[in-house]
Structures are given as C-alpha cells and as structure tokens.
Tab-separated table of C-alpha atoms and ligand atoms in Angstrom:
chain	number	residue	atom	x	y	z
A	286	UNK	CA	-16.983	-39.036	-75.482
A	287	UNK	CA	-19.031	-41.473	-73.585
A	288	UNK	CA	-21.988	-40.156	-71.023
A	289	UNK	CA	-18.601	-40.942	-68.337
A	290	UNK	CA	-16.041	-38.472	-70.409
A	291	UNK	CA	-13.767	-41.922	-69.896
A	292	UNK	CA	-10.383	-41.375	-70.684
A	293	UNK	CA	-7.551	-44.075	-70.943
A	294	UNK	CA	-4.316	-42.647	-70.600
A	295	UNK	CA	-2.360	-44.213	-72.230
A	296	UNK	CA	-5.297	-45.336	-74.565
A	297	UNK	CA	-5.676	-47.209	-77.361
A	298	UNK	CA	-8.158	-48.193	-80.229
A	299	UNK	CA	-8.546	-51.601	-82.069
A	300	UNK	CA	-10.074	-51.424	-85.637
A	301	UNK	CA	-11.244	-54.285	-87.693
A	302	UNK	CA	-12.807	-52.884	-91.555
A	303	UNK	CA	-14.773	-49.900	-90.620
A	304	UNK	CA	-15.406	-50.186	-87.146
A	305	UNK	CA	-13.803	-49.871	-83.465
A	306	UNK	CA	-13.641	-53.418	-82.231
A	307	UNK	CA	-11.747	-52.832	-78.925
A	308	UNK	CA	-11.196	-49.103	-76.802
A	309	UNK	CA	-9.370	-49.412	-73.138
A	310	UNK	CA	-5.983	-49.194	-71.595
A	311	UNK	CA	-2.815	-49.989	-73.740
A	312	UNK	CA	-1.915	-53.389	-71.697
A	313	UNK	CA	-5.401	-54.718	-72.389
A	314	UNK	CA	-5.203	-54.495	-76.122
A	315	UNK	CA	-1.500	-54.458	-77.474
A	316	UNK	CA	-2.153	-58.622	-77.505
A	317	UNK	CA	-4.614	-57.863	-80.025
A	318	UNK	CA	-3.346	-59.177	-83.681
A	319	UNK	CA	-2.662	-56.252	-86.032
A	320	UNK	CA	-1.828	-55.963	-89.326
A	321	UNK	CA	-0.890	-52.480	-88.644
A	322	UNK	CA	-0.015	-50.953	-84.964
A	323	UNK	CA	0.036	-46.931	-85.285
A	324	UNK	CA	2.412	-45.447	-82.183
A	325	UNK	CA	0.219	-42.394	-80.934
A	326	UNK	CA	2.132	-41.610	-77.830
A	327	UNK	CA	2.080	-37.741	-76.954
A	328	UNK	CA	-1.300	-37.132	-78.968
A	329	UNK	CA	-4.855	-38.006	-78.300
A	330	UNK	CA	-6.905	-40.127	-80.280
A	331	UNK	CA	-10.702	-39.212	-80.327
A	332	UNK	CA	-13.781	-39.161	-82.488
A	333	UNK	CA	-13.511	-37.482	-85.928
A	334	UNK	CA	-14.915	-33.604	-86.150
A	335	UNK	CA	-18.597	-33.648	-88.067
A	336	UNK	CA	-19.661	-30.281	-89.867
A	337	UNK	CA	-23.192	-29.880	-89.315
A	338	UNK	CA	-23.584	-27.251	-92.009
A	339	UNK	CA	-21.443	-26.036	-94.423
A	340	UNK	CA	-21.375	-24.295	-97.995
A	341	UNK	CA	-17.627	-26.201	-99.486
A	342	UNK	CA	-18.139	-24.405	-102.827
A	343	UNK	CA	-18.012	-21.358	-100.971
A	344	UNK	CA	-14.037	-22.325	-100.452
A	345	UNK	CA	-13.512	-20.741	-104.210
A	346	UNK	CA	-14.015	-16.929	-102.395
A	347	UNK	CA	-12.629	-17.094	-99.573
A	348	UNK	CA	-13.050	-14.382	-97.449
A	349	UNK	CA	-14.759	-11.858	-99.957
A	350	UNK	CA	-17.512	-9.789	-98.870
A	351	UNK	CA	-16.011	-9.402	-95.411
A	352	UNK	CA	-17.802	-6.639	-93.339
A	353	UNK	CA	-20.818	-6.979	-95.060
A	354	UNK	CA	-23.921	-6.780	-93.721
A	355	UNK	CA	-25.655	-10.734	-93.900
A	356	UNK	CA	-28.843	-9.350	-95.915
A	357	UNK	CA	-26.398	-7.278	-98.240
A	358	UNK	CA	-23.606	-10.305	-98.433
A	359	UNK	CA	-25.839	-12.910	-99.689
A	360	UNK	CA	-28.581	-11.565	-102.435
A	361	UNK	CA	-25.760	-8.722	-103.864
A	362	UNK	CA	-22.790	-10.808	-103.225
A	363	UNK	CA	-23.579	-14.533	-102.854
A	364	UNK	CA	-25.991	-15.601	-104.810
A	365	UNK	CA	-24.637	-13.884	-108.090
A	366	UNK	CA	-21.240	-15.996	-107.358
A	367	UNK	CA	-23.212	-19.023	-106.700
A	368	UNK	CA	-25.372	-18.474	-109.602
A	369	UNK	CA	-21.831	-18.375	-112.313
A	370	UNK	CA	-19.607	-21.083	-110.845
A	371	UNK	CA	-19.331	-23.679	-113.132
A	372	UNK	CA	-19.479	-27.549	-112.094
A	373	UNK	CA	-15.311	-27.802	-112.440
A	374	UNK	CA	-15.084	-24.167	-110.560
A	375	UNK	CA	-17.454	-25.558	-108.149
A	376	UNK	CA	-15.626	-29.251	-108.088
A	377	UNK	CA	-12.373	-28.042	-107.237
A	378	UNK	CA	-13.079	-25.633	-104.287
A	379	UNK	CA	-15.285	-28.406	-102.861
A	380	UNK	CA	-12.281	-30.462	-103.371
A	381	UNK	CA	-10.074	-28.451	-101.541
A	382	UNK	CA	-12.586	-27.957	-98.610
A	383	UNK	CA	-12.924	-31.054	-98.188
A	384	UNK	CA	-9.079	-31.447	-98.478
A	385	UNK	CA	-8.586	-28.704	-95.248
A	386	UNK	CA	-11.315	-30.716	-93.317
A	387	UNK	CA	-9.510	-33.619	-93.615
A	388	UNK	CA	-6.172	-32.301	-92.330
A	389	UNK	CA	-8.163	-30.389	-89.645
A	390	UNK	CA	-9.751	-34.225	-88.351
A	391	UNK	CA	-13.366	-33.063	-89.736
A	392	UNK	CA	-14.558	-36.691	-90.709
A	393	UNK	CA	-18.176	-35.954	-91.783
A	394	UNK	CA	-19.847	-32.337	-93.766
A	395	UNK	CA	-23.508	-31.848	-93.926
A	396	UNK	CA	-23.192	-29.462	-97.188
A	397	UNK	CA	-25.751	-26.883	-98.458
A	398	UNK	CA	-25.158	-27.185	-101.967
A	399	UNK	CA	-26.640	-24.086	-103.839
A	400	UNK	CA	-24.216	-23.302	-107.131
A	401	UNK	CA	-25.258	-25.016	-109.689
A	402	UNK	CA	-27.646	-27.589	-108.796
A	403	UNK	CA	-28.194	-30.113	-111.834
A	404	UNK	CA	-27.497	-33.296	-111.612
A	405	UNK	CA	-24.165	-33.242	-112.669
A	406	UNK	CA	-22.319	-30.818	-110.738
A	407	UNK	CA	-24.586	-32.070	-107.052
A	408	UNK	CA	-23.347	-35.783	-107.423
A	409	UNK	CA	-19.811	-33.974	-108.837
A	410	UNK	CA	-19.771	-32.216	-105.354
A	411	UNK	CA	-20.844	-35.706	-103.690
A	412	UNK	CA	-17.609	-37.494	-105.858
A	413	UNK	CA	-15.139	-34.771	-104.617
A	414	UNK	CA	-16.283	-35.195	-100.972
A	415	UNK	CA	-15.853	-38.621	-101.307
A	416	UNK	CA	-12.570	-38.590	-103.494
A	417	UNK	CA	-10.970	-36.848	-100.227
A	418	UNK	CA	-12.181	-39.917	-98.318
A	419	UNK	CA	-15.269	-37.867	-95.711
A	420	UNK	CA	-18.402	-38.925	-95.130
A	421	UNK	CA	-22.043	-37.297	-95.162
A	422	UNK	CA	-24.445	-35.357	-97.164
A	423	UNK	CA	-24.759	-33.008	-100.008
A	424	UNK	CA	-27.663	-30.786	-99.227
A	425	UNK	CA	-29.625	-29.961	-102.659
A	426	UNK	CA	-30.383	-26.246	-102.754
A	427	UNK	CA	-34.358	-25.676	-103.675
A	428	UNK	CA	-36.358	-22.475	-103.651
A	429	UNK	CA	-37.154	-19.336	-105.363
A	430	UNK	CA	-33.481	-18.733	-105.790
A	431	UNK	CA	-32.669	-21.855	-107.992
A	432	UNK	CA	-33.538	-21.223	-111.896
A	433	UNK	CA	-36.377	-23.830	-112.305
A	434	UNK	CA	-39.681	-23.882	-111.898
A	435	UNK	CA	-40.148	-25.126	-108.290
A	436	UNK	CA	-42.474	-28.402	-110.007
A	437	UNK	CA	-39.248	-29.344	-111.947
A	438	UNK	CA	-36.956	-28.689	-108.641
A	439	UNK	CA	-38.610	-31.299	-107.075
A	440	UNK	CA	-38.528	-33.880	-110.214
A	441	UNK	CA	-35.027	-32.956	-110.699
A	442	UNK	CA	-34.092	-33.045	-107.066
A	443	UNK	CA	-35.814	-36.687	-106.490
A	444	UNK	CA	-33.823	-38.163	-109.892
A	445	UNK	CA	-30.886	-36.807	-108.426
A	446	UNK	CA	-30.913	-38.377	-104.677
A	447	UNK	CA	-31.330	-41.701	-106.729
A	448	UNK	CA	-27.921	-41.825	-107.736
A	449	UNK	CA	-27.147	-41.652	-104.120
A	450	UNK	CA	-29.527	-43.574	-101.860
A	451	UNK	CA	-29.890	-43.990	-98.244
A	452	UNK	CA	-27.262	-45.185	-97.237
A	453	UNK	CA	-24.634	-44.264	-99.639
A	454	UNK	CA	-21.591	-42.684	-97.983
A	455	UNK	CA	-22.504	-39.537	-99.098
A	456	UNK	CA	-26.094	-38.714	-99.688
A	457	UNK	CA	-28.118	-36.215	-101.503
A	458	UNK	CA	-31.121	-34.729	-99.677
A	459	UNK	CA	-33.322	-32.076	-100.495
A	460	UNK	CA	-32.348	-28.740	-98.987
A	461	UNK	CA	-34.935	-25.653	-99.351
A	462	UNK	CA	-32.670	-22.274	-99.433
A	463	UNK	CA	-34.496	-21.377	-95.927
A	464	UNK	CA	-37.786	-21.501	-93.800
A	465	UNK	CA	-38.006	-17.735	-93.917
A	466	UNK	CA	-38.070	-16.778	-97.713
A	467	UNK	CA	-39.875	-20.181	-99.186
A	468	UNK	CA	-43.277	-20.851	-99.870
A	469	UNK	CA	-44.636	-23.179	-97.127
A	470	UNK	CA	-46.456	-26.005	-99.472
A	471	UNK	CA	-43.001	-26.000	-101.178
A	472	UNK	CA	-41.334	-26.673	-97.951
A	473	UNK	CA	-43.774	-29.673	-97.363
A	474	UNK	CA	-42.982	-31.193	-100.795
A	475	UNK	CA	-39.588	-30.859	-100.130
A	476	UNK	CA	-39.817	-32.903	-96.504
A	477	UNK	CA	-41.988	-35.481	-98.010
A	478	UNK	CA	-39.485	-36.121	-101.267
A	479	UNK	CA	-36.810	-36.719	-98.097
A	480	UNK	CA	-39.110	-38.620	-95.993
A	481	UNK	CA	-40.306	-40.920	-99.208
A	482	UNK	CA	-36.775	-41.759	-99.567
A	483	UNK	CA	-35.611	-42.207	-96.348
A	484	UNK	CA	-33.516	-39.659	-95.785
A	485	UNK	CA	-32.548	-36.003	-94.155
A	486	UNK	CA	-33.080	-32.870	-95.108
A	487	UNK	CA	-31.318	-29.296	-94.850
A	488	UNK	CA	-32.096	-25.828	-94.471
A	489	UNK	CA	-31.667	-22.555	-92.514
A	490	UNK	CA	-34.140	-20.977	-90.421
A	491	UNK	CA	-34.028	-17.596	-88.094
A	492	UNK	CA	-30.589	-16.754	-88.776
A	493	UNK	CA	-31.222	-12.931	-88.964
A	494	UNK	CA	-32.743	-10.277	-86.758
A	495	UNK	CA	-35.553	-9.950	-88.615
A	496	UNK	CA	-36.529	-13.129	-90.021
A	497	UNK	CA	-39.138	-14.047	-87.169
A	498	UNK	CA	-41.052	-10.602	-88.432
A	499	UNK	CA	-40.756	-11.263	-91.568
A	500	UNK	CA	-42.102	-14.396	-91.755
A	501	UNK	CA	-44.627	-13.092	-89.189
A	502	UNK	CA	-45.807	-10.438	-91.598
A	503	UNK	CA	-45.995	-13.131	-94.549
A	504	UNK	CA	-47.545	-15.721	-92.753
A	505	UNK	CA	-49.004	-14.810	-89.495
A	506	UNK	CA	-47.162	-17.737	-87.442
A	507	UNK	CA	-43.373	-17.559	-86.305
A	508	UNK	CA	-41.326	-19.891	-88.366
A	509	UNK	CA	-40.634	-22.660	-85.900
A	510	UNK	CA	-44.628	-22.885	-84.677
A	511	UNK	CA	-45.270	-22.957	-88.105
A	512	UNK	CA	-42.727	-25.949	-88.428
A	513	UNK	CA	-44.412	-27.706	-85.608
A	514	UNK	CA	-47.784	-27.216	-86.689
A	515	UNK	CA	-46.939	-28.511	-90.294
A	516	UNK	CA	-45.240	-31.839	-88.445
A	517	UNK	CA	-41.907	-30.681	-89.870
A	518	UNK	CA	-39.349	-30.758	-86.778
A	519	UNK	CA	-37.689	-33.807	-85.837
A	520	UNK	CA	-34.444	-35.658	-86.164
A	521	UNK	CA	-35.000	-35.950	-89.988
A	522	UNK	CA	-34.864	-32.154	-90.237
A	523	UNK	CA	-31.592	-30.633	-89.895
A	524	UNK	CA	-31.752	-26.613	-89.757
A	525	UNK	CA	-29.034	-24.599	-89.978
A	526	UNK	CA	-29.103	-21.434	-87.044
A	527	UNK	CA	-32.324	-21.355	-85.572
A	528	UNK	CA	-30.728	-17.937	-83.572
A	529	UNK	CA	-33.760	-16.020	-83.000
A	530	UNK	CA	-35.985	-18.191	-81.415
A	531	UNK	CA	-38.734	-17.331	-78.491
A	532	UNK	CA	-38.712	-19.870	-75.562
A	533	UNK	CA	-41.747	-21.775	-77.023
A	534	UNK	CA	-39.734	-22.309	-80.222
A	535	UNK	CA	-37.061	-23.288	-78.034
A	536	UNK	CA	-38.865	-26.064	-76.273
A	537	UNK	CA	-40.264	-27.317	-79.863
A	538	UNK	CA	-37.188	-27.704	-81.391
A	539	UNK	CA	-36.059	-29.594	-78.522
A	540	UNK	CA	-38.854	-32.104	-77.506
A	541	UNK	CA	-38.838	-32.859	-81.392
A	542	UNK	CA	-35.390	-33.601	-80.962
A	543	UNK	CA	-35.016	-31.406	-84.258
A	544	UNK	CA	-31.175	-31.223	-85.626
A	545	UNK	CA	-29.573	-27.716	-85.280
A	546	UNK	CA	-26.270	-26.423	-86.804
A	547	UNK	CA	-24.474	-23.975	-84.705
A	548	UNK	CA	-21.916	-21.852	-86.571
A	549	UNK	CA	-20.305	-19.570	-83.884
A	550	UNK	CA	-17.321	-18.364	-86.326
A	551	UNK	CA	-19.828	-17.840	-88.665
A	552	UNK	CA	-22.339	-15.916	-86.590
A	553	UNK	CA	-19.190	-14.087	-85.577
A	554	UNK	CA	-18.301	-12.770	-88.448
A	555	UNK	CA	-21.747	-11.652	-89.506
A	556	UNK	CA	-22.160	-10.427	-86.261
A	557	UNK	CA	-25.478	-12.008	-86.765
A	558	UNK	CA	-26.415	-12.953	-82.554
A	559	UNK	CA	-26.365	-15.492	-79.924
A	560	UNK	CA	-27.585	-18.904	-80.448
A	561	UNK	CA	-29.639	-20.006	-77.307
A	562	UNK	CA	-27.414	-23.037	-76.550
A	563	UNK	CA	-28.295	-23.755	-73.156
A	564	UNK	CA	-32.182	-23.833	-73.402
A	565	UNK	CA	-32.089	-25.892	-76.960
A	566	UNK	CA	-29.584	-28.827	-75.645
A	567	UNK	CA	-31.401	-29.142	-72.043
A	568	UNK	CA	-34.725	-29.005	-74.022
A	569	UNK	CA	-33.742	-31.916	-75.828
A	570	UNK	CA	-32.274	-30.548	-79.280
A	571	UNK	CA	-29.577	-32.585	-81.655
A	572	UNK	CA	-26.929	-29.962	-82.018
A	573	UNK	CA	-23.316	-30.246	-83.781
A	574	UNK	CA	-21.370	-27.083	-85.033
A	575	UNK	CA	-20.954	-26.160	-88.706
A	576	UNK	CA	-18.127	-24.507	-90.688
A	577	UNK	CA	-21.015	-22.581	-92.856
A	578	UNK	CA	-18.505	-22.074	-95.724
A	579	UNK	CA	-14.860	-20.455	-95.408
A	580	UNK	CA	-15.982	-17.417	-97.151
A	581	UNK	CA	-17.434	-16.295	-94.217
A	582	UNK	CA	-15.299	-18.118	-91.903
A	583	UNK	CA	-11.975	-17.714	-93.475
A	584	UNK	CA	-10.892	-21.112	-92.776
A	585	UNK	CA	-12.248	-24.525	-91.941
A	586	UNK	CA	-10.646	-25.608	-88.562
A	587	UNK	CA	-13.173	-27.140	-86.071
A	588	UNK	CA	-10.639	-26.153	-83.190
A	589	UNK	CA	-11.893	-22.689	-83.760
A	590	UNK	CA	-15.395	-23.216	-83.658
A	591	UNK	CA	-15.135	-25.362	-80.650
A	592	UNK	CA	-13.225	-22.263	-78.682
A	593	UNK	CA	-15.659	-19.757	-80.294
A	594	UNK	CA	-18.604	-21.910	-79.768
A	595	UNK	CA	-18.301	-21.777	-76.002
A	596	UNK	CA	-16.645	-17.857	-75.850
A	597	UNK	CA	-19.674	-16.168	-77.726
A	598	UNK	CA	-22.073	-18.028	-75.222
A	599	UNK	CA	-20.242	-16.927	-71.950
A	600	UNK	CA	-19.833	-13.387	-73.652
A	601	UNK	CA	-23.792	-13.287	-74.056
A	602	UNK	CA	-24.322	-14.502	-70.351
A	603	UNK	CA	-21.043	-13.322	-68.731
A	604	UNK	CA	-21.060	-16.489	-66.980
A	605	UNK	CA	-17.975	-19.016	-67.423
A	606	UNK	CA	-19.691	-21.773	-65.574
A	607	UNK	CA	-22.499	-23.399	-67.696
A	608	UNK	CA	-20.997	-23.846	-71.243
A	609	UNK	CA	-16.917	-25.667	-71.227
A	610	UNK	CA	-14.405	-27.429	-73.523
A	611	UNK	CA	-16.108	-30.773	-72.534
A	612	UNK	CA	-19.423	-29.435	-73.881
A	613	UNK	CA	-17.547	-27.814	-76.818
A	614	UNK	CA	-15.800	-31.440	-77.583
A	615	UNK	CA	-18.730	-32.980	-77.265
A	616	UNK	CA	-20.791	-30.584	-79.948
A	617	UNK	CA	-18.126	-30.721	-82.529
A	618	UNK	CA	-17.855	-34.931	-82.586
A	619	UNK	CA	-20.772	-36.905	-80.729
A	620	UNK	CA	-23.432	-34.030	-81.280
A	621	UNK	CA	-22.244	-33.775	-84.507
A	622	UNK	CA	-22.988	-37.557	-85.118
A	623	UNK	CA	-25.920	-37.577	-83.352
A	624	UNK	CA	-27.359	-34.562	-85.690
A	625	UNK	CA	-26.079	-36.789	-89.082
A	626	UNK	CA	-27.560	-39.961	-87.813
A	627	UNK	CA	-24.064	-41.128	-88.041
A	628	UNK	CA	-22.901	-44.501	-85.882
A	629	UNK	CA	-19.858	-42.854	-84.697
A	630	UNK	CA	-19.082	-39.802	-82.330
A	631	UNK	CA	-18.009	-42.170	-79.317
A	632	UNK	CA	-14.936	-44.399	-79.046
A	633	UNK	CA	-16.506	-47.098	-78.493
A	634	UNK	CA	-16.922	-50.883	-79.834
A	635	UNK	CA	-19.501	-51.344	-83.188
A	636	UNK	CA	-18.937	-47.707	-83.904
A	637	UNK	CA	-17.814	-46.296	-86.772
A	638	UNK	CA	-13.844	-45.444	-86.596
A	639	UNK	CA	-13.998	-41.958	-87.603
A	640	UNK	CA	-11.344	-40.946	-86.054
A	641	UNK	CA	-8.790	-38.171	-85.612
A	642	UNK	CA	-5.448	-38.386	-83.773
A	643	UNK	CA	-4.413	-34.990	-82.653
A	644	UNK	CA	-0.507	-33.934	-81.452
A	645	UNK	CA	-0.568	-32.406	-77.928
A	646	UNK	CA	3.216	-31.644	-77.808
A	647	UNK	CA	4.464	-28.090	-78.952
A	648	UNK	CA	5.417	-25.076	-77.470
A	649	UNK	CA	1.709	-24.390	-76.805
A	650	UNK	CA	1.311	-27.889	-75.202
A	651	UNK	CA	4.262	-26.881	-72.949
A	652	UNK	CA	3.186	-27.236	-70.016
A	653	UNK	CA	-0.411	-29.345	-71.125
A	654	UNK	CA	-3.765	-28.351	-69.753
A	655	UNK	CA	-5.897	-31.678	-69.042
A	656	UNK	CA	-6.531	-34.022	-72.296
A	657	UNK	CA	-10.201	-32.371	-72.910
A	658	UNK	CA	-9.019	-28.367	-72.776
A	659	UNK	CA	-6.191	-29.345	-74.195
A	660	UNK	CA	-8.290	-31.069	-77.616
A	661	UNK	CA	-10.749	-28.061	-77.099
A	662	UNK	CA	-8.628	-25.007	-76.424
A	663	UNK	CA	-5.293	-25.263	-76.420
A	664	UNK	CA	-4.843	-27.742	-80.270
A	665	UNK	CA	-5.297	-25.840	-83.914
A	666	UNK	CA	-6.019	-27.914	-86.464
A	667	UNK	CA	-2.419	-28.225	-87.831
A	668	UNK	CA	-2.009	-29.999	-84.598
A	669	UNK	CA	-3.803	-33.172	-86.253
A	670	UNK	CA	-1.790	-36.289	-87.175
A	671	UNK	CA	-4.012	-38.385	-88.430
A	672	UNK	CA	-7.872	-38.819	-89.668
A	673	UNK	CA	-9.306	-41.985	-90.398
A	674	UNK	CA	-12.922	-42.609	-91.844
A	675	UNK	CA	-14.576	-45.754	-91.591
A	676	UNK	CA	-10.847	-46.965	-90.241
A	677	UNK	CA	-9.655	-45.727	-93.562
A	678	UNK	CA	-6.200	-43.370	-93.228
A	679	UNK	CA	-7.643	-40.271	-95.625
A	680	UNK	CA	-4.759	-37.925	-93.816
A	681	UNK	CA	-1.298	-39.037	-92.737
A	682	UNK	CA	2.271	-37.883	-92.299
A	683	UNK	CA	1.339	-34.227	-93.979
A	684	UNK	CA	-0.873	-35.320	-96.482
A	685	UNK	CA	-4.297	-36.647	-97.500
A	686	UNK	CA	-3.499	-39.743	-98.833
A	687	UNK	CA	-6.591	-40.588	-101.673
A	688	UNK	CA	-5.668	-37.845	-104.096
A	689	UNK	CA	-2.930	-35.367	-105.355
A	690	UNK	CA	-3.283	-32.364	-102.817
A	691	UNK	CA	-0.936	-30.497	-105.153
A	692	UNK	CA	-2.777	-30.969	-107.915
A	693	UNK	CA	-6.183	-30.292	-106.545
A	694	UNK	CA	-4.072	-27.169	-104.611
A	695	UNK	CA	-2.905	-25.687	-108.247
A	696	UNK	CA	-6.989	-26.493	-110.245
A	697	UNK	CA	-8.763	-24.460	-106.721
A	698	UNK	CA	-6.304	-21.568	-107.164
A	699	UNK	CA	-6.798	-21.326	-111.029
A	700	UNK	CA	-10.407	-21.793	-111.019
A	701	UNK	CA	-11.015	-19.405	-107.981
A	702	UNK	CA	-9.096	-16.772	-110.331
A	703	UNK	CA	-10.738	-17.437	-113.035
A	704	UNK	CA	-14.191	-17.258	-111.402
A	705	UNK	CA	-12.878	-13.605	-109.490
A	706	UNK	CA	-11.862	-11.997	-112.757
A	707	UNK	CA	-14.828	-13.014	-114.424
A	708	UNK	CA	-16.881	-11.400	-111.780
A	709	UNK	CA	-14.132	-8.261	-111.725
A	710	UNK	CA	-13.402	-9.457	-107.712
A	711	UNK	CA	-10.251	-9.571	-106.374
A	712	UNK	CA	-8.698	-11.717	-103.921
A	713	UNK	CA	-6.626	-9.066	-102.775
A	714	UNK	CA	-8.952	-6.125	-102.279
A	715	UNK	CA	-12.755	-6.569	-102.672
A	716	UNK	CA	-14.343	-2.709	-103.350
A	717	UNK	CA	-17.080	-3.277	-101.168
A	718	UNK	CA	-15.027	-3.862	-98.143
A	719	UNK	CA	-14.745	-0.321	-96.729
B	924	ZN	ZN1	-25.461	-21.507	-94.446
C-alpha cells in the first residue's frame, strides 16, 4: 500500500518483535534467519483492516431494529438497550466483536463506547479488545444522553483515560455522543480533556438529513464552520460520517486534515446518504471506513465495506471511473492507519506488522482477478488465514488463538438472550420491523 501500489509476487515479509524488518521478493529474504517461516503461497499478505468507527457492544443485538428509520432506531430503540446492558452483557458482545474482526483481518477498532460508561465496564471493554489481541481506542461516550451531570462526565471521563494513557495499546479518549445534539462549551471541554492528555477524540457529526438545520436553528452556524471556528478540526479529531456537508465544510475538514469514518454498509442500511468521498480525500481529509456496530450492519467483515464503499459512490455519480478497489484497499488499511495515528497501514520496514494474510484460491478465485480486486472484490472475510498484530498471531488455522472462542461464543449468546428477554425483544422477530 505504498504511494507505488508495489506488489512482489511472490512476496514476502520479515518480522522481528512488533515490527516489519524486511518486505521484497521471496529470493531476497528467505536467507533471512527465522525462528518461524509461515508458507503463504496462493494468498496475499497485506496490511491489517482498521475500523475507524464502530459501536462492538452493539454485537449483543444484532440486527434488531432493521428498517427503522435512523432518528426512530436510536432514541426509541438504541439508547434504551445501551442504557440496560450490564458491564458482563456489554463485555462479552465486545468480546465477540472483536473475536469476528479478528478472523475477518480487522487489526485495529476505533470504538464509540456508549453502554455503560463507568469506569469499570470502559476499561472492561478496553481488556476484551485487547484479550482478542487488536489494537486501538475505546471512545468514552459523553453528552446529554449519559446519566451524569456533564461536570462529573468530564471528572469521571479524565480518571478513566488514566488507566490507559497515550500510548497504551488500547486507549480511552473522550467521545461526545455527537456535534449535532451537544452543547458546544461541552464539546470544547471534551477536546481539551483529549488534547491535555495527548490523545484523540471521537464523535459523529452530520450523519442525518437534517442535522445541518438543526444545528442551524440551535446555533446559527453549520456544524463543521462551527468546528472550525472553535479550532476543533484536525487530525486529533476523529468524526464519525460527516455526510451532509456543503463544499466549504468540505474543504475545512480537509485542509485540517480532520479524521473521518466512512461507514458505507452502515449508511446503507439506514439509507441515511452519500458521503462526499471524492471532494473530502482530494481536499486533504484522513479517511478509513468503520463497521459502526453489527446491529446495523449485520456483520463485521471489512471485505464488505470495501465493495460497498466504492458501489454507493459510483451509484451516487453513475460514474465507474473515479472511485476503485485500489482506493477501497487503501481506505480500509493505510487510511485507516493514517486516521488512528497508527505506524502501520504500509508493508513496509519500521512499521508496525499488523498484518492479515488472506486465501485467494476457491471457486470464486477460479479464474483470479489481479491481486488488488481480487483483496477488494472478489475475498470475504472467511477468506482470511491469518492476522497478526504487532507480529503477534491473534488468528490462525480457524481460530483466534489468545482466548477460548467457544467459550466467549456460548457467554455472547447467553447474555444477548438474557439482555433480549429482559427488554421483551426477540432475536427472531423484532415487532417493530414491519
Ligand atoms: Zn456510530
């Protein structure tokens, strides 16, 4: 994923402790000394997926509220799920996220953590993120939505990044619910708590039809101006969406070289609009692609969103020719990197080997596109072999190898009923679905 697209084929990747020490042809490196030599032939080898926004205890309810309308889905169905999950509900479907991210190559997750936000259950999320073996941050919901006084929030939210600190593997940031329905000098405190401690921060912004008007009519400034103006955009801020922006929003969010998530499956299934993809990368925006939760997105598999990602924008512009798998590869691993501020993304020597090797033989490998459509289009995530964080195997021969995935399989399928029949939902049939 260099600026060339270089491809050695056959390839082949030296690791020494965390990072790539050696990428280039097979002959140049199989001299190399290894304590282990891992036979890749008939699959490619290339940087590890990074979700740029994602809800994992969202994973307990999968699929419910399908068909609803966004603005219905998340204060009537949502937020009162969010608001009962218990931290061991919440552990194990964050658990088993994180479990199908690592057998789909995802290497990295930029949560938004909103259920259940005490210290406990957030650096409980952080530990089952990390006990699957990924790397990244756990995004710690704030706003009108959380049940403290927005003072404490920000008391709370600052004792609880301190158990994780820059740096850490996984870190906690602050993460305000969204631009659109928070109080501005709320939003500032937040920024400043992450900039104070020298780290990100999450939220969503303009990810509804409405939300420029709305925030229009409260404040008198469209959201991202108002961003700009408050000295808010950057790479430090990492916002989830951003689809309804006018082309002076567009060209602030790039020349601040802010961090957007784009969730096409997600924006898909809310039927929520077109992300303006073209004008924020060439005006200098970070961009990577999110799995926004698999209750909305039914499943986490980055193969998906890299097909989707480029369909919905050629749909929207009926033109095949700007957007391609390349552009799609590149947004799901090196954008995503660039967006987490993550030394990794590339294959490439003093990066980080975050890695995932994926099969390209199969009946629908037969006969193989060229190695880039092939990664993009034609693979599904149960095409991955192998995933490797920080040169660490977390996913091999069929299984994640730091925990018990039956175990962890059996506790997200008890608590997830549990937490439906306390809430009368089915998995099977939820009423609202018409
Ligand atoms: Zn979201």
């Amino acid at each position: 994923m260099d600026d060339q697209a270089k491809i050695f084929e056959p390839g082949a990747v030296a690791i020494h402790g965390s990072r790539i020490v050696a990428v280039g042809e097979v002959a140049d490196l199989i001299h190399l000394p290894a304590k282990r030599t891992i036979d890749c032939s008939g699959s490619a080898v290339i940087p590890g997926f990074v979700s740029a926004h994602d809800h994992l205890f969202q994973n307990a309810a999968r699929g419910l509220g399908e068909g609803l309308d966004f603005r219905v889905w998340l204060p009537d169905f949502m937020m009162p799920l969010a608001a009962t999950m218990t931290k061991e509900e919440v552990t194990a479907a964050v658990t088993m996220a994180s479990i199908e991210q690592a057998r789909s190559g995802t290497t990295a997750v930029l949560d938004h953590h909103y259920a259940g936000t005490d210290l406990e259950t957030t650096t409980a999320v952080a530990d089952a993120v990390e006990s699957v073996g990924l790397r990244g941050a756990i995004g710690l919901g704030l706003g009108r939505e959380q049940p403290y006084p927005l003072e404490e929030q920000l008391t709370r939210a600052a004792e609880t990044i301190d158990t994780r600190p820059a740096g850490s593997k996984v870190e906690i940031w602050p993460a305000p619910g969204d631009i659109i329905y928070n109080d501005q000098d709320f939003i500032v405190s937040a920024v400043e708590l992450a900039r104070s401690k020298g780290i990100g921060w999450h939220t969503h912004c303009s990810q509804y039809k409405t939300d420029p008007d709305v925030y229009m009519e409260e404040h008198g400034i469209r959201p991202v101006n108002w961003l700009d103006e408050a000295g808010l955009l950057g790479p430090d801020a990492h916002i989830a969406h951003m689809i309804f922006l006018d082309a002076e929003e567009v060209a602030l969010a790039g020349e601040s070289n802010t961090g957007i998530a784009y969730c096409p499956v997600s924006h898909g299934i809310f039927g929520l609009g077109t992300m303006k993809l073209r004008g924020l990368l060439e005006a200098g925006a970070s961009i990577g692609l999110g799995y926004d939760g698999a209750v909305a997105g039914f499943r986490n598999d980055m193969f998906e969103q890299m097909k989707l990602a480029v369909m919905i924008q050629r749909l929207q512009s009926m033109d095949p020719t700007k957007s391609g798998p390349r552009e799609a590869l590149e947004l799901a691993t090196r954008g995503g990197a660039e967006f987490l501020g993550l030394e990794a993304g590339i294959l490439r020597p003093g990066l980080l080997a975050d890695m995932a090797v994926v099969s390209l033989q199969g009946a629908h490998m037969t006969p193989r596109p060229a190695p880039i459509p092939a990664v993009a289009y034609t693979a599904r995530s149960s095409d991955v072999e192998m995933t490797l964080v920080g040169g660490e195997i977390i996913f091999e021969n069929g299984r994640c190898t730091k925990l018990d995935e039956d175990l962890a399989m059996e506790e997200a399928h008890a608590r997830s009923s549990e937490l439906l029949d306390r809430l009368n939902l089915s998995s099977e049939i939820d009423p609202r679905i018409q």
